[in-house]
PDB file of C-alpha atoms in Angstrom:
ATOM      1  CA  UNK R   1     -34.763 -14.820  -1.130  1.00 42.00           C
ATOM      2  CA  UNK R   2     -36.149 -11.479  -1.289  1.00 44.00           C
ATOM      3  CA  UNK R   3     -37.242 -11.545  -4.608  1.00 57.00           C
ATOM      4  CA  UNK R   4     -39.888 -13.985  -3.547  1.00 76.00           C
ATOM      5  CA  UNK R   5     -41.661 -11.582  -1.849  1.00 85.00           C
ATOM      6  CA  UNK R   6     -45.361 -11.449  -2.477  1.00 83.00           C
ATOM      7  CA  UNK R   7     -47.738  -8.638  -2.940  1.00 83.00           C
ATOM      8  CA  UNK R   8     -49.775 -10.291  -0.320  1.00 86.00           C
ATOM      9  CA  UNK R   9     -46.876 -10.554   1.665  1.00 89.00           C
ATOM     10  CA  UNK R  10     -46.303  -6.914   2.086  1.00 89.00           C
ATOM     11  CA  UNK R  11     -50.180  -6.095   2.212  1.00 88.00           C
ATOM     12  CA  UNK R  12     -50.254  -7.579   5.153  1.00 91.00           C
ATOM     13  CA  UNK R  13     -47.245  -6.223   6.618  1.00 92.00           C
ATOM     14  CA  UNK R  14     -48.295  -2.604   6.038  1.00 89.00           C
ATOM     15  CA  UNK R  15     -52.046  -3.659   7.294  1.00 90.00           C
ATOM     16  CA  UNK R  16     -50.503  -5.470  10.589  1.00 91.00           C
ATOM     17  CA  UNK R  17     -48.231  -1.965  10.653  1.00 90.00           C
ATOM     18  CA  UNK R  18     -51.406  -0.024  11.158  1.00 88.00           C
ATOM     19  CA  UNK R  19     -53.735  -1.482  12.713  1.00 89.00           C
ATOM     20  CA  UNK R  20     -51.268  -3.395  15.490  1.00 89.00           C
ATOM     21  CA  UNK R  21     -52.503  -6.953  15.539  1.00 90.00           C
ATOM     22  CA  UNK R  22     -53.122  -9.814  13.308  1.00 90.00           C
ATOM     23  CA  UNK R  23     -56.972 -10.337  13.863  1.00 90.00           C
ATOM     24  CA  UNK R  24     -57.775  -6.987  13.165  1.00 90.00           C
ATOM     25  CA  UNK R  25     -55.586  -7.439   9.630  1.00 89.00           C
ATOM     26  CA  UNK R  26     -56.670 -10.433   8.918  1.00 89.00           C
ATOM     27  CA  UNK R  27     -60.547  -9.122   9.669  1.00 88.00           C
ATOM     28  CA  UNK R  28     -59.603  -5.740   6.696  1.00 86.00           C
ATOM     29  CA  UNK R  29     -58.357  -8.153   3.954  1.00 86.00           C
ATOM     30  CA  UNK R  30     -60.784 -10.860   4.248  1.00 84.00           C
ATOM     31  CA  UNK R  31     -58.319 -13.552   5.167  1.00 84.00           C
ATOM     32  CA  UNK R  32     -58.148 -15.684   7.852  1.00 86.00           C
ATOM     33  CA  UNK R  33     -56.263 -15.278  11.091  1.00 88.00           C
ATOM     34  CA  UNK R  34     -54.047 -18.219  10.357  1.00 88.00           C
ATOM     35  CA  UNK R  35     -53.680 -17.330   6.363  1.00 86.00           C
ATOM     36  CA  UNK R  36     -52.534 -13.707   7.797  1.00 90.00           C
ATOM     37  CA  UNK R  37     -49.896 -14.953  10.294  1.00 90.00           C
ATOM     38  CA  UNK R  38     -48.737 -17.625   8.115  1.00 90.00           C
ATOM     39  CA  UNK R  39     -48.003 -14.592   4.845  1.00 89.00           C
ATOM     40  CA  UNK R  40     -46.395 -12.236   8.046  1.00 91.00           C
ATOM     41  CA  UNK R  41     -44.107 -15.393   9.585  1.00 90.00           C
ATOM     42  CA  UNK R  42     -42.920 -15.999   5.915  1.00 89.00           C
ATOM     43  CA  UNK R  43     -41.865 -12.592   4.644  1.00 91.00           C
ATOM     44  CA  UNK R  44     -40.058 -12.455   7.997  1.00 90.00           C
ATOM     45  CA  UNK R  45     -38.663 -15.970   7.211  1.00 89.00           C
ATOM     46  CA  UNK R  46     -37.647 -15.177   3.406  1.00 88.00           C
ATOM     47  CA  UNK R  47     -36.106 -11.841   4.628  1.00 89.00           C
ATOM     48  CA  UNK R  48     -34.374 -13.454   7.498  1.00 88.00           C
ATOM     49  CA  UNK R  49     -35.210 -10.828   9.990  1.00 91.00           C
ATOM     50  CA  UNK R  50     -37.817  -9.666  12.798  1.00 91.00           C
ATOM     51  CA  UNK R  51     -40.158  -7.222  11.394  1.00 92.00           C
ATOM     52  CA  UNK R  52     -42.274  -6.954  14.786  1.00 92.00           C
ATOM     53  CA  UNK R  53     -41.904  -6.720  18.353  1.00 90.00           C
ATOM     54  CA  UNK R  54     -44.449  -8.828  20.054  1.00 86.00           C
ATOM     55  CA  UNK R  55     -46.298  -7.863  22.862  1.00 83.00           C
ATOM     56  CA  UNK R  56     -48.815 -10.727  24.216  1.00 79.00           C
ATOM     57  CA  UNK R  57     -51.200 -10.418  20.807  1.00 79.00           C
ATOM     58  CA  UNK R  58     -50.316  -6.901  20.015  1.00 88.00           C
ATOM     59  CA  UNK R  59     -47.310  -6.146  17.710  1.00 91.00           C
ATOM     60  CA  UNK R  60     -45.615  -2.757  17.383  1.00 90.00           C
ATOM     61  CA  UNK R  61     -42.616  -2.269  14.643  1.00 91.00           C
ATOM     62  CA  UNK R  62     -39.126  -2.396  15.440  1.00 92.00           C
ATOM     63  CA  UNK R  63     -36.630   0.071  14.307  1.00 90.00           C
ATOM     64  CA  UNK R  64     -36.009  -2.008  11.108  1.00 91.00           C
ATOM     65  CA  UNK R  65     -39.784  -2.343  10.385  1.00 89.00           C
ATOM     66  CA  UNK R  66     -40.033   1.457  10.295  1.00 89.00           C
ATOM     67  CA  UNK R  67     -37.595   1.791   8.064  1.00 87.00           C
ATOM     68  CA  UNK R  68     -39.153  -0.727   5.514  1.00 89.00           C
ATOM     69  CA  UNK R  69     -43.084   0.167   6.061  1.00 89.00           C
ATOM     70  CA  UNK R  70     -42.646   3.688   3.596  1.00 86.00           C
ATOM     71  CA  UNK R  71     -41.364   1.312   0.835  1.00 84.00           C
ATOM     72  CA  UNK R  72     -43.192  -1.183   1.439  1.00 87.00           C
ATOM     73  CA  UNK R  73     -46.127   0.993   1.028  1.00 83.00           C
ATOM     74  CA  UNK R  74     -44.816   3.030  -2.303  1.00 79.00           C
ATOM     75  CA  UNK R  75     -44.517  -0.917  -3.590  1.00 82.00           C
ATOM     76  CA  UNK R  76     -48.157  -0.996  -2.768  1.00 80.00           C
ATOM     77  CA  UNK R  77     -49.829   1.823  -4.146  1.00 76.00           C
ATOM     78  CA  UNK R  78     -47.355   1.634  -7.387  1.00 75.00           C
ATOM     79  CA  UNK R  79     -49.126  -2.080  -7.987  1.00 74.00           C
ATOM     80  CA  UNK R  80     -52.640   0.108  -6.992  1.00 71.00           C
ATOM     81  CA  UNK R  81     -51.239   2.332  -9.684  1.00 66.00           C
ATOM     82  CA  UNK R  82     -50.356  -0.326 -12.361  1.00 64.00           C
ATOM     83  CA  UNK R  83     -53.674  -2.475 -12.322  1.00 62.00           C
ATOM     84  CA  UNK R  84     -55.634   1.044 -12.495  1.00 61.00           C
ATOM     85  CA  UNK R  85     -53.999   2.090 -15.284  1.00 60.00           C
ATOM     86  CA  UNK R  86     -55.134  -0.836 -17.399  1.00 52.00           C
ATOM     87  CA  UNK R  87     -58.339  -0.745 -16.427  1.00 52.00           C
ATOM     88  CA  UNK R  88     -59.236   3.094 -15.962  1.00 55.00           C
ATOM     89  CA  UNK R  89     -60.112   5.380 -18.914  1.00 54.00           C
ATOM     90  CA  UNK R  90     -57.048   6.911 -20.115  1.00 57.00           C
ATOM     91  CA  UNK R  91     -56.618  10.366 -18.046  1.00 61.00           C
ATOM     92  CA  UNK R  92     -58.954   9.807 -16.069  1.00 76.00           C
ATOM     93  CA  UNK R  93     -58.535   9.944 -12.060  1.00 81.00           C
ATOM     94  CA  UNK R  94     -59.402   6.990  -9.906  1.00 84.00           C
ATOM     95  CA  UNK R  95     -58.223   5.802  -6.433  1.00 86.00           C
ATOM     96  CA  UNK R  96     -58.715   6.657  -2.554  1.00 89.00           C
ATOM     97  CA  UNK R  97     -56.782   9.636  -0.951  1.00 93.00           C
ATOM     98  CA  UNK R  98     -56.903   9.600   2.471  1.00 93.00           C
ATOM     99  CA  UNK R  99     -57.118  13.290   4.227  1.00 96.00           C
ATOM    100  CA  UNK R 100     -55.804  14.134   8.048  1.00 96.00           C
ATOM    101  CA  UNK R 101     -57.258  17.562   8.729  1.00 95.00           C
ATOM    102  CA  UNK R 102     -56.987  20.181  11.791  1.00 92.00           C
ATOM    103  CA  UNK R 103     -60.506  20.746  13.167  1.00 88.00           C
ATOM    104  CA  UNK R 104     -60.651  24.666  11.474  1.00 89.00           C
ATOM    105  CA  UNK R 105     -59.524  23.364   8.252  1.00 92.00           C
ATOM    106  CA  UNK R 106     -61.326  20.305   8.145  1.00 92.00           C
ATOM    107  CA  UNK R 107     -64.717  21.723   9.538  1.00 90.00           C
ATOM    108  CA  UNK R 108     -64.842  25.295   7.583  1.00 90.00           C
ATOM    109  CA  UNK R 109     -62.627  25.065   4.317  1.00 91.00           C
ATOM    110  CA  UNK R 110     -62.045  21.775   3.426  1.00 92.00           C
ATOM    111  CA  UNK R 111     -65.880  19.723   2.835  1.00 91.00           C
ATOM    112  CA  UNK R 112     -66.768  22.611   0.101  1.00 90.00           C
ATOM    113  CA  UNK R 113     -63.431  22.052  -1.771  1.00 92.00           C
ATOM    114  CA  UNK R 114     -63.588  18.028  -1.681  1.00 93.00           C
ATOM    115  CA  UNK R 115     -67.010  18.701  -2.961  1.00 92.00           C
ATOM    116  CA  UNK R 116     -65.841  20.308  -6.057  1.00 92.00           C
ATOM    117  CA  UNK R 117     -62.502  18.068  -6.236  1.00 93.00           C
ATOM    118  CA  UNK R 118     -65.264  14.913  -6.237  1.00 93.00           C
ATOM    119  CA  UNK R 119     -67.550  16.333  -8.557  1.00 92.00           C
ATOM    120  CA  UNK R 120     -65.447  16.898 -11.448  1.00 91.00           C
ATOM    121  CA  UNK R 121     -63.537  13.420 -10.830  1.00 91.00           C
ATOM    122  CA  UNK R 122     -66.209  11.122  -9.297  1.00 91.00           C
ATOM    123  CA  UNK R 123     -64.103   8.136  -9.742  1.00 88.00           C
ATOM    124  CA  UNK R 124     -62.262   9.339  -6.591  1.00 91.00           C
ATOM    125  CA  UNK R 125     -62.496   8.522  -3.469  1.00 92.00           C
ATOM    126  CA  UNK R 126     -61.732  11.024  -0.811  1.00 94.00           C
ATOM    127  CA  UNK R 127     -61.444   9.963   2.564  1.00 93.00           C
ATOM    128  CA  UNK R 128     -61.035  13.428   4.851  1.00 93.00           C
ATOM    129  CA  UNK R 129     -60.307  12.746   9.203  1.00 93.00           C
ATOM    130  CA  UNK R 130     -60.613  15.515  11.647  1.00 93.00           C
ATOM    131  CA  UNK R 131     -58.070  15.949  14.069  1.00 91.00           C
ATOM    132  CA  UNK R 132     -55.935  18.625  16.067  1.00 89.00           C
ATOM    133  CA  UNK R 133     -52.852  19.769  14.344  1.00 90.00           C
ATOM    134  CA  UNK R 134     -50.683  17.192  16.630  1.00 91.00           C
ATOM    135  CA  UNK R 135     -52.596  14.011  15.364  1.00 93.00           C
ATOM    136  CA  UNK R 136     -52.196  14.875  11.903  1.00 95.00           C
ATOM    137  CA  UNK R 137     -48.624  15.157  12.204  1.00 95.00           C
ATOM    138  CA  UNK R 138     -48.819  11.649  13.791  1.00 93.00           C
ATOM    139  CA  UNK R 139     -51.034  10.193  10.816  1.00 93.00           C
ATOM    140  CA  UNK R 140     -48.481  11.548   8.178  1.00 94.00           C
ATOM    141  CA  UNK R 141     -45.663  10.188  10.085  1.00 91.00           C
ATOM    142  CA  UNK R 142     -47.190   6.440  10.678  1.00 88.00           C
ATOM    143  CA  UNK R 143     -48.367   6.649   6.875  1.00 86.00           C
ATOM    144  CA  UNK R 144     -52.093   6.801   7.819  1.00 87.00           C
ATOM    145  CA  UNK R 145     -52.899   9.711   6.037  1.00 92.00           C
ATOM    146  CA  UNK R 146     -51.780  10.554   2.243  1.00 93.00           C
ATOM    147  CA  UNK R 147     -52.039  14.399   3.351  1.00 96.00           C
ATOM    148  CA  UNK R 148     -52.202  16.547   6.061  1.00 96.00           C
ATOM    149  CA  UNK R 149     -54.132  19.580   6.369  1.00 96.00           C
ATOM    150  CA  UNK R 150     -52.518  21.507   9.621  1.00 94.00           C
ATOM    151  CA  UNK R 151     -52.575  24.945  11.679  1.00 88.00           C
ATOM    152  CA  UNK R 152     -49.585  26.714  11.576  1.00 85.00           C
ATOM    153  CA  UNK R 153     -46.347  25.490   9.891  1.00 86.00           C
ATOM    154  CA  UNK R 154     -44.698  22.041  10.447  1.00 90.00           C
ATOM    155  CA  UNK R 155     -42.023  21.418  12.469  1.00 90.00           C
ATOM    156  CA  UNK R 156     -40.986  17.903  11.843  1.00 93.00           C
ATOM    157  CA  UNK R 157     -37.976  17.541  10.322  1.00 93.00           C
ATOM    158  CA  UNK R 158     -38.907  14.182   8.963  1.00 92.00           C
ATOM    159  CA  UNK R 159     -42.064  15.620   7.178  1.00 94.00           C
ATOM    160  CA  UNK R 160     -42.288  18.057   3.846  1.00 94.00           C
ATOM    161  CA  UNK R 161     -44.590  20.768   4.197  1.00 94.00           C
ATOM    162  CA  UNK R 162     -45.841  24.034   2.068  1.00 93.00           C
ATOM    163  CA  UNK R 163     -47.631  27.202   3.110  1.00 91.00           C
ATOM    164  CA  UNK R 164     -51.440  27.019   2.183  1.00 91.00           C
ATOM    165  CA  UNK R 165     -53.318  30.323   3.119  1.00 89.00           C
ATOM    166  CA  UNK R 166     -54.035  32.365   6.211  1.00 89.00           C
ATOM    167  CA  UNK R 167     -56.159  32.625   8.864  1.00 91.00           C
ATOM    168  CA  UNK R 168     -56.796  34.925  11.816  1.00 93.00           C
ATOM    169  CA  UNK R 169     -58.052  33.862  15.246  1.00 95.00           C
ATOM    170  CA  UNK R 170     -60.266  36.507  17.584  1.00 96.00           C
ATOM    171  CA  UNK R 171     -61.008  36.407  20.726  1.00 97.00           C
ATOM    172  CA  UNK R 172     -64.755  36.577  21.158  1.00 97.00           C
ATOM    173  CA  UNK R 173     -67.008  36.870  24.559  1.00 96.00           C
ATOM    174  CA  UNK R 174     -70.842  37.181  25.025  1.00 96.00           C
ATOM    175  CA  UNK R 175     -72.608  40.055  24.529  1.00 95.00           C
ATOM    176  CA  UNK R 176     -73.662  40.378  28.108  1.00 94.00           C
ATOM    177  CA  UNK R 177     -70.081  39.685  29.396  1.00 94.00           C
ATOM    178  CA  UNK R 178     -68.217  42.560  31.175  1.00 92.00           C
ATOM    179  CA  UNK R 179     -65.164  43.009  28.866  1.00 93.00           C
ATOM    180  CA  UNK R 180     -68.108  43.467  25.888  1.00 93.00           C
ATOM    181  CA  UNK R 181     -67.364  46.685  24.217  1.00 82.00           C
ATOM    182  CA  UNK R 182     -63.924  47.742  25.932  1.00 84.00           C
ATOM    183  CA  UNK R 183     -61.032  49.187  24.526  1.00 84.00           C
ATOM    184  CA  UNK R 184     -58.386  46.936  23.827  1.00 89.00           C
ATOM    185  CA  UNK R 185     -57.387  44.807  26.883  1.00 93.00           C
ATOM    186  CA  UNK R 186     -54.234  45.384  28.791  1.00 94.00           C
ATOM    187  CA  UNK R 187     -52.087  42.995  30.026  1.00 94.00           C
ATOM    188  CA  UNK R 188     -54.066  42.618  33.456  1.00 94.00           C
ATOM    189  CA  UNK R 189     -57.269  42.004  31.826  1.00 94.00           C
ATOM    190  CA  UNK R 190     -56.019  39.102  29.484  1.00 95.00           C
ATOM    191  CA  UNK R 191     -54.465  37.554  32.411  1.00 95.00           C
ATOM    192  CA  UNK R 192     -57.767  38.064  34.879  1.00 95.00           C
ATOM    193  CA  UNK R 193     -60.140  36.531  32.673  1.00 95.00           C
ATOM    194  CA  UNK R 194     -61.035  33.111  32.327  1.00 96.00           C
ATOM    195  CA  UNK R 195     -60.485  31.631  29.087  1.00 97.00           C
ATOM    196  CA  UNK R 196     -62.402  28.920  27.385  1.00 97.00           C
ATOM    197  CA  UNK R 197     -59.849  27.298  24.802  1.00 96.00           C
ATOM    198  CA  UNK R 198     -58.808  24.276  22.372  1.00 92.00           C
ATOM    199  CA  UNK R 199     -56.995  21.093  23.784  1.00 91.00           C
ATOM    200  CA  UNK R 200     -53.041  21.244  24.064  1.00 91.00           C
ATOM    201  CA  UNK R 201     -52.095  19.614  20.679  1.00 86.00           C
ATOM    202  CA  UNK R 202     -54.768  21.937  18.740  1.00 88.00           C
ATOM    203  CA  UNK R 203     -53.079  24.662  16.266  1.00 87.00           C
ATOM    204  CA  UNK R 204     -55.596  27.162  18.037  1.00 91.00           C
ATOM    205  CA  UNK R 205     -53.856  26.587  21.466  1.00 93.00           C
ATOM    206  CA  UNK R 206     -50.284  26.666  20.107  1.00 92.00           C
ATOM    207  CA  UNK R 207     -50.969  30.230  18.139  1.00 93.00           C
ATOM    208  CA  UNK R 208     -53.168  31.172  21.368  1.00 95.00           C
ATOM    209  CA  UNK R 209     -50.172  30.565  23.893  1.00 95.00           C
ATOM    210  CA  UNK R 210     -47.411  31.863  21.753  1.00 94.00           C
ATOM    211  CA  UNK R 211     -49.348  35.206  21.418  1.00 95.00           C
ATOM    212  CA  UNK R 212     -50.007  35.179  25.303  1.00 96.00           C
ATOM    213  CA  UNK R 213     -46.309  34.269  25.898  1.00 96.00           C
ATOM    214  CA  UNK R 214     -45.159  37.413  23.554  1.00 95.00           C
ATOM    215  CA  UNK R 215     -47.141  39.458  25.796  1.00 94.00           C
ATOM    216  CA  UNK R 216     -45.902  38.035  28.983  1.00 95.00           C
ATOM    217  CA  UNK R 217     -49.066  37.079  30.367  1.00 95.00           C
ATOM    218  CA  UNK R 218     -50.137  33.633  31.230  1.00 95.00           C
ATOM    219  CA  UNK R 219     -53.547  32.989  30.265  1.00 94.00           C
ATOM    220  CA  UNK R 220     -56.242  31.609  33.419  1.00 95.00           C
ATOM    221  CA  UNK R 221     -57.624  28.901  31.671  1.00 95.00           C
ATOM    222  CA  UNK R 222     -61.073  27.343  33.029  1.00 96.00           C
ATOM    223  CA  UNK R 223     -62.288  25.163  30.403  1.00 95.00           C
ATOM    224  CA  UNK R 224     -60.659  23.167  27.727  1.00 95.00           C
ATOM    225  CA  UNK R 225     -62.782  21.889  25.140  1.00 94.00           C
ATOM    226  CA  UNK R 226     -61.903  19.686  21.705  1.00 88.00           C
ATOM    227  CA  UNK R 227     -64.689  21.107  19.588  1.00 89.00           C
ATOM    228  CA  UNK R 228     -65.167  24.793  18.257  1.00 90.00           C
ATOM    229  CA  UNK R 229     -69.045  24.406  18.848  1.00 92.00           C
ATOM    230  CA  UNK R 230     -68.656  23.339  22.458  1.00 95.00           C
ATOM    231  CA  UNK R 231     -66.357  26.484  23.015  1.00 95.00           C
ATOM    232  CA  UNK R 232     -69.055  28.667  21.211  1.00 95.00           C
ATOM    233  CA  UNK R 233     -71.443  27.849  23.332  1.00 95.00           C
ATOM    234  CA  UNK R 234     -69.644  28.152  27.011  1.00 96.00           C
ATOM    235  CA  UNK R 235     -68.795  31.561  25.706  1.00 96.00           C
ATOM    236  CA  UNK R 236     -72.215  32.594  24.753  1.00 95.00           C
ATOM    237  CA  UNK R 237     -73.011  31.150  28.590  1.00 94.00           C
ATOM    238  CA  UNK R 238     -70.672  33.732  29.885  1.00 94.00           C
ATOM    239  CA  UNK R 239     -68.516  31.470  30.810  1.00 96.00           C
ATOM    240  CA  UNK R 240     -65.072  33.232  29.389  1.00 95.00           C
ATOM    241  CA  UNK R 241     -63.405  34.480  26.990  1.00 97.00           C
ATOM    242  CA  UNK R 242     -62.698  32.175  23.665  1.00 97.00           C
ATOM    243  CA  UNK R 243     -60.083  32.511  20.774  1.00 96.00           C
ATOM    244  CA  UNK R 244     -61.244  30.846  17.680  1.00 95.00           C
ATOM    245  CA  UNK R 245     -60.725  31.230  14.375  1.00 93.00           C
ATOM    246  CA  UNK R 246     -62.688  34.019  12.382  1.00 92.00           C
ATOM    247  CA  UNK R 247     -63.959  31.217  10.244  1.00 91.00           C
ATOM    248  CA  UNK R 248     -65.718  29.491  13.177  1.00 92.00           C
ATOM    249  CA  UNK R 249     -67.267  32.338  14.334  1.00 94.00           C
ATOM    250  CA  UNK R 250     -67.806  34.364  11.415  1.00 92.00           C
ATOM    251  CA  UNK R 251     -72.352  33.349  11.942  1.00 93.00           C
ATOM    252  CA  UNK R 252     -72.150  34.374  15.713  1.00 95.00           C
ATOM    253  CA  UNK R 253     -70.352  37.765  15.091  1.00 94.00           C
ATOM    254  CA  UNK R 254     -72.520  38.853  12.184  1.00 94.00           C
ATOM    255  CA  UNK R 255     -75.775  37.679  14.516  1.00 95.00           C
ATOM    256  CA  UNK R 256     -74.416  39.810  17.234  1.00 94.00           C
ATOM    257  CA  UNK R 257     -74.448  36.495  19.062  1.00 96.00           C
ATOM    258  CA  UNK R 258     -70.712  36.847  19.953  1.00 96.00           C
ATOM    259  CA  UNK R 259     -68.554  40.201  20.618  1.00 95.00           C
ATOM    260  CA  UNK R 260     -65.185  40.563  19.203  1.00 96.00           C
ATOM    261  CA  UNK R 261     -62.694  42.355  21.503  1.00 96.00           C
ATOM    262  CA  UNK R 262     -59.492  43.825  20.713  1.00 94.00           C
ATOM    263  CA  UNK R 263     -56.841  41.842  22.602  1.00 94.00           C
ATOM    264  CA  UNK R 264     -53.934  43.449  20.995  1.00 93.00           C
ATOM    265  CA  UNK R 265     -52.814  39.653  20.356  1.00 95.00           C
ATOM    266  CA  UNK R 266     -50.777  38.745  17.254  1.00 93.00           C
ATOM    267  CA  UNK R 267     -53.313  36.035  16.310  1.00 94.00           C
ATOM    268  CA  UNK R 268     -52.086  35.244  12.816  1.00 92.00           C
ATOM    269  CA  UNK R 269     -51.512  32.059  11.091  1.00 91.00           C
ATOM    270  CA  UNK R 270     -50.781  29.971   8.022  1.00 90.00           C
ATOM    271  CA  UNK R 271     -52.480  26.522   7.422  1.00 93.00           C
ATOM    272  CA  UNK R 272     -50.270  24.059   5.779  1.00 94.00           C
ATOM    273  CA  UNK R 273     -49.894  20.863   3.725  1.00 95.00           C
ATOM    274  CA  UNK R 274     -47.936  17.896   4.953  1.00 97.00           C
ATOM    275  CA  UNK R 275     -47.001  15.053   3.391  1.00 95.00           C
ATOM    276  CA  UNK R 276     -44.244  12.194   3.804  1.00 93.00           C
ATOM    277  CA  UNK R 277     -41.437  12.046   1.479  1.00 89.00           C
ATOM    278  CA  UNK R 278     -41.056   8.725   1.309  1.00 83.00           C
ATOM    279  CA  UNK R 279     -45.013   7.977   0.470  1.00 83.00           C
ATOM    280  CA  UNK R 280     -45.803   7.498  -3.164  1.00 80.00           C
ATOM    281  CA  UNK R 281     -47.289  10.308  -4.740  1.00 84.00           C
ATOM    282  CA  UNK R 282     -50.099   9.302  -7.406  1.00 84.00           C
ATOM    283  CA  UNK R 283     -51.316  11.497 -10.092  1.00 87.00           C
ATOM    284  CA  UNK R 284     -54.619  11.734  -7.629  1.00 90.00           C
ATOM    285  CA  UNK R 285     -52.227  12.996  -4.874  1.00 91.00           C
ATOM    286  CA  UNK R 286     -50.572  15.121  -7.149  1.00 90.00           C
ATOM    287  CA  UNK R 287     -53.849  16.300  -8.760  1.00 91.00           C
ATOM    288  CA  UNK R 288     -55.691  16.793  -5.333  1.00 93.00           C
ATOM    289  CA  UNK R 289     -52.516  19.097  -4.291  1.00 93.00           C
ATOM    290  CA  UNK R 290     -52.170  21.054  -7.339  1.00 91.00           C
ATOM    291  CA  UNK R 291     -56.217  21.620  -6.951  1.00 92.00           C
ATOM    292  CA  UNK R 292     -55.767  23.045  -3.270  1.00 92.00           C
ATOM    293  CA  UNK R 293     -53.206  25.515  -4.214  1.00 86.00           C
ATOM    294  CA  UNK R 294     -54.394  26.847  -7.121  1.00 84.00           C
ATOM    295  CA  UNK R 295     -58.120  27.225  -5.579  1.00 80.00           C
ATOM    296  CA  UNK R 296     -58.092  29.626  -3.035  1.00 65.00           C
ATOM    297  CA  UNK R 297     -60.929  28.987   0.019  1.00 66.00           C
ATOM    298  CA  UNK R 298     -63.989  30.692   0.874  1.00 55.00           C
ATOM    299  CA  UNK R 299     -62.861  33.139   3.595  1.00 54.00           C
ATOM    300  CA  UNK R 300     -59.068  32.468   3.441  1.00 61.00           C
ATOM    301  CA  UNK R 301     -56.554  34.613   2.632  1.00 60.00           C
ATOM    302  CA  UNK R 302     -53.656  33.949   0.703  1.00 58.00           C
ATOM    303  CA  UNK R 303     -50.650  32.357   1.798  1.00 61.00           C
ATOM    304  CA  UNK R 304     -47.518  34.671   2.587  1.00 59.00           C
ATOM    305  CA  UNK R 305     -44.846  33.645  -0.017  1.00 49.00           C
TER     306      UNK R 305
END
């Protein structure tokens, strides 16, 4: 009888969804381990199907469980939605927005602008994640994130996404390093050089590469780092070249710390917002949104319409 489906019922499917295992629910929502299984086993029971594929204590969603989890969650936050509007000061925003972020965006544009956003509506709660532009994708997808913040444009088809501004990478060396002052590099120099560069699954790499491959030259890459800082700094050892974003290096270059070089590179790119369709979209969603398009970031250009 599916109407006898309880809220706590589907809280702790979508909690068991995430997190992969019933302790680690049942340790989130205060319950016990045996109060937890018991609400999962019975919304199974009263739907009269297998949410879960069970592997020893883990458990991993079958086919049919993905397809339920998005509306299982918009159930969720439209409850959320309903008790905060009868107890929340009329227009006023409340809630918890959780925020998957590339490393550029989420370490150079986005803290200042979730300052503001939090300022003028401090009962909000935003909850911002770094990762690489692959991982955020991933954390839209499993519903782990409310929005995604990512380099370059989205290409999953089961994701909606929207141009956000522009950003340029350059490829920087140290001061003392030969290339330091040359013309722009020919083919043979970009390919001699060693290169100090993002992890595969960063935004950086993919717009790095592409360029490279438009060129024809395959990059000699010696070190691959998952932090901007940690790339900075093997660069200002001398060892390699780096391509960052200007916003990363924008201190270093003005210090004279760091040498830009003309590469001749097409080292554009857009940052974008991601979001799943099927994840409910409350007036703080909507409002945080609305905010980031309308306020343009420090250092960003606008986003090619």
């Amino acid at each position: 009888m599916t109407s006898m489906v309880s809220f706590r019922q589907l809280q702790v499917f979508a909690t068991v969804a995430r997190l992969g295992s019933v302790s680690a629910a049942a340790r989130e929502l205060c319950l016990s381990q045996s109060a937890t299984s018991q609400a999962l086993s019975e919304l199974e029971r009263q739907l009269g199907v297998a949410l879960f594929e069970r592997h020893g204590r883990r458990l991993r969603l079958n086919d049919l469980g993905r397809q339920l989890l998005p509306r299982a969650e918009q159930l969720l936050d439209g409850v959320e939605a309903f008790v905060a509007a009868a107890t929340e000061p009329e227009g006023e925003l409340h809630g918890v927005l959780d925020v998957a972020a590339s490393a550029t965006v989420g370490t150079y544009l986005l803290p200042g602008l979730v300052g503001r956003f939090s300022e003028a509506h401090p009962g909000t709660d935003l909850r911002l994640r770094l990762r690489n532009t692959h991982e955020v994708i991933s954390d839209v997808l499993r519903l782990e994130a409310d929005l995604g913040l990512i380099e370059g444009e989205c290409r999953e088809p089961r994701l909606e996404s929207e141009s956000w501004c522009e950003d340029r990478l350059v490829v920087v060396c140290a001061p003392s390093h030969r290339l330091a002052g040359q013309a722009r590099l020919n083919d043979a120099a970009l390919a001699e050089a060693a290169w100090i560069l993002r992890e595969p699954g960063s935004g950086t790499r993919e717009v790095f590469e592409q360029a490279m491959r438009d060129r024809g030259v395959l990059p000699r890459v010696r070190m691959e780092l998952g932090q901007h800082e940690a790339i900075k700094q093997a660069v200002l050892a001398g060892l390699g070249l780096g391509c960052l974003s200007r916003l990363s290096v924008a201190g270093e270059l003005a210090r004279g710390e760091l040498v830009p070089l003309d590469s001749g590179l097409d080292l554009r790119r857009t940052f974008s917002l991601v979001w799943h369709p099927e994840r409910y979209r409350s007036p703080l969603w909507q409002a945080f949104k609305v905010f980031l398009v309308e306020v343009r970031p420090a250092g960003a250009e606008p986003a090619r319409r």
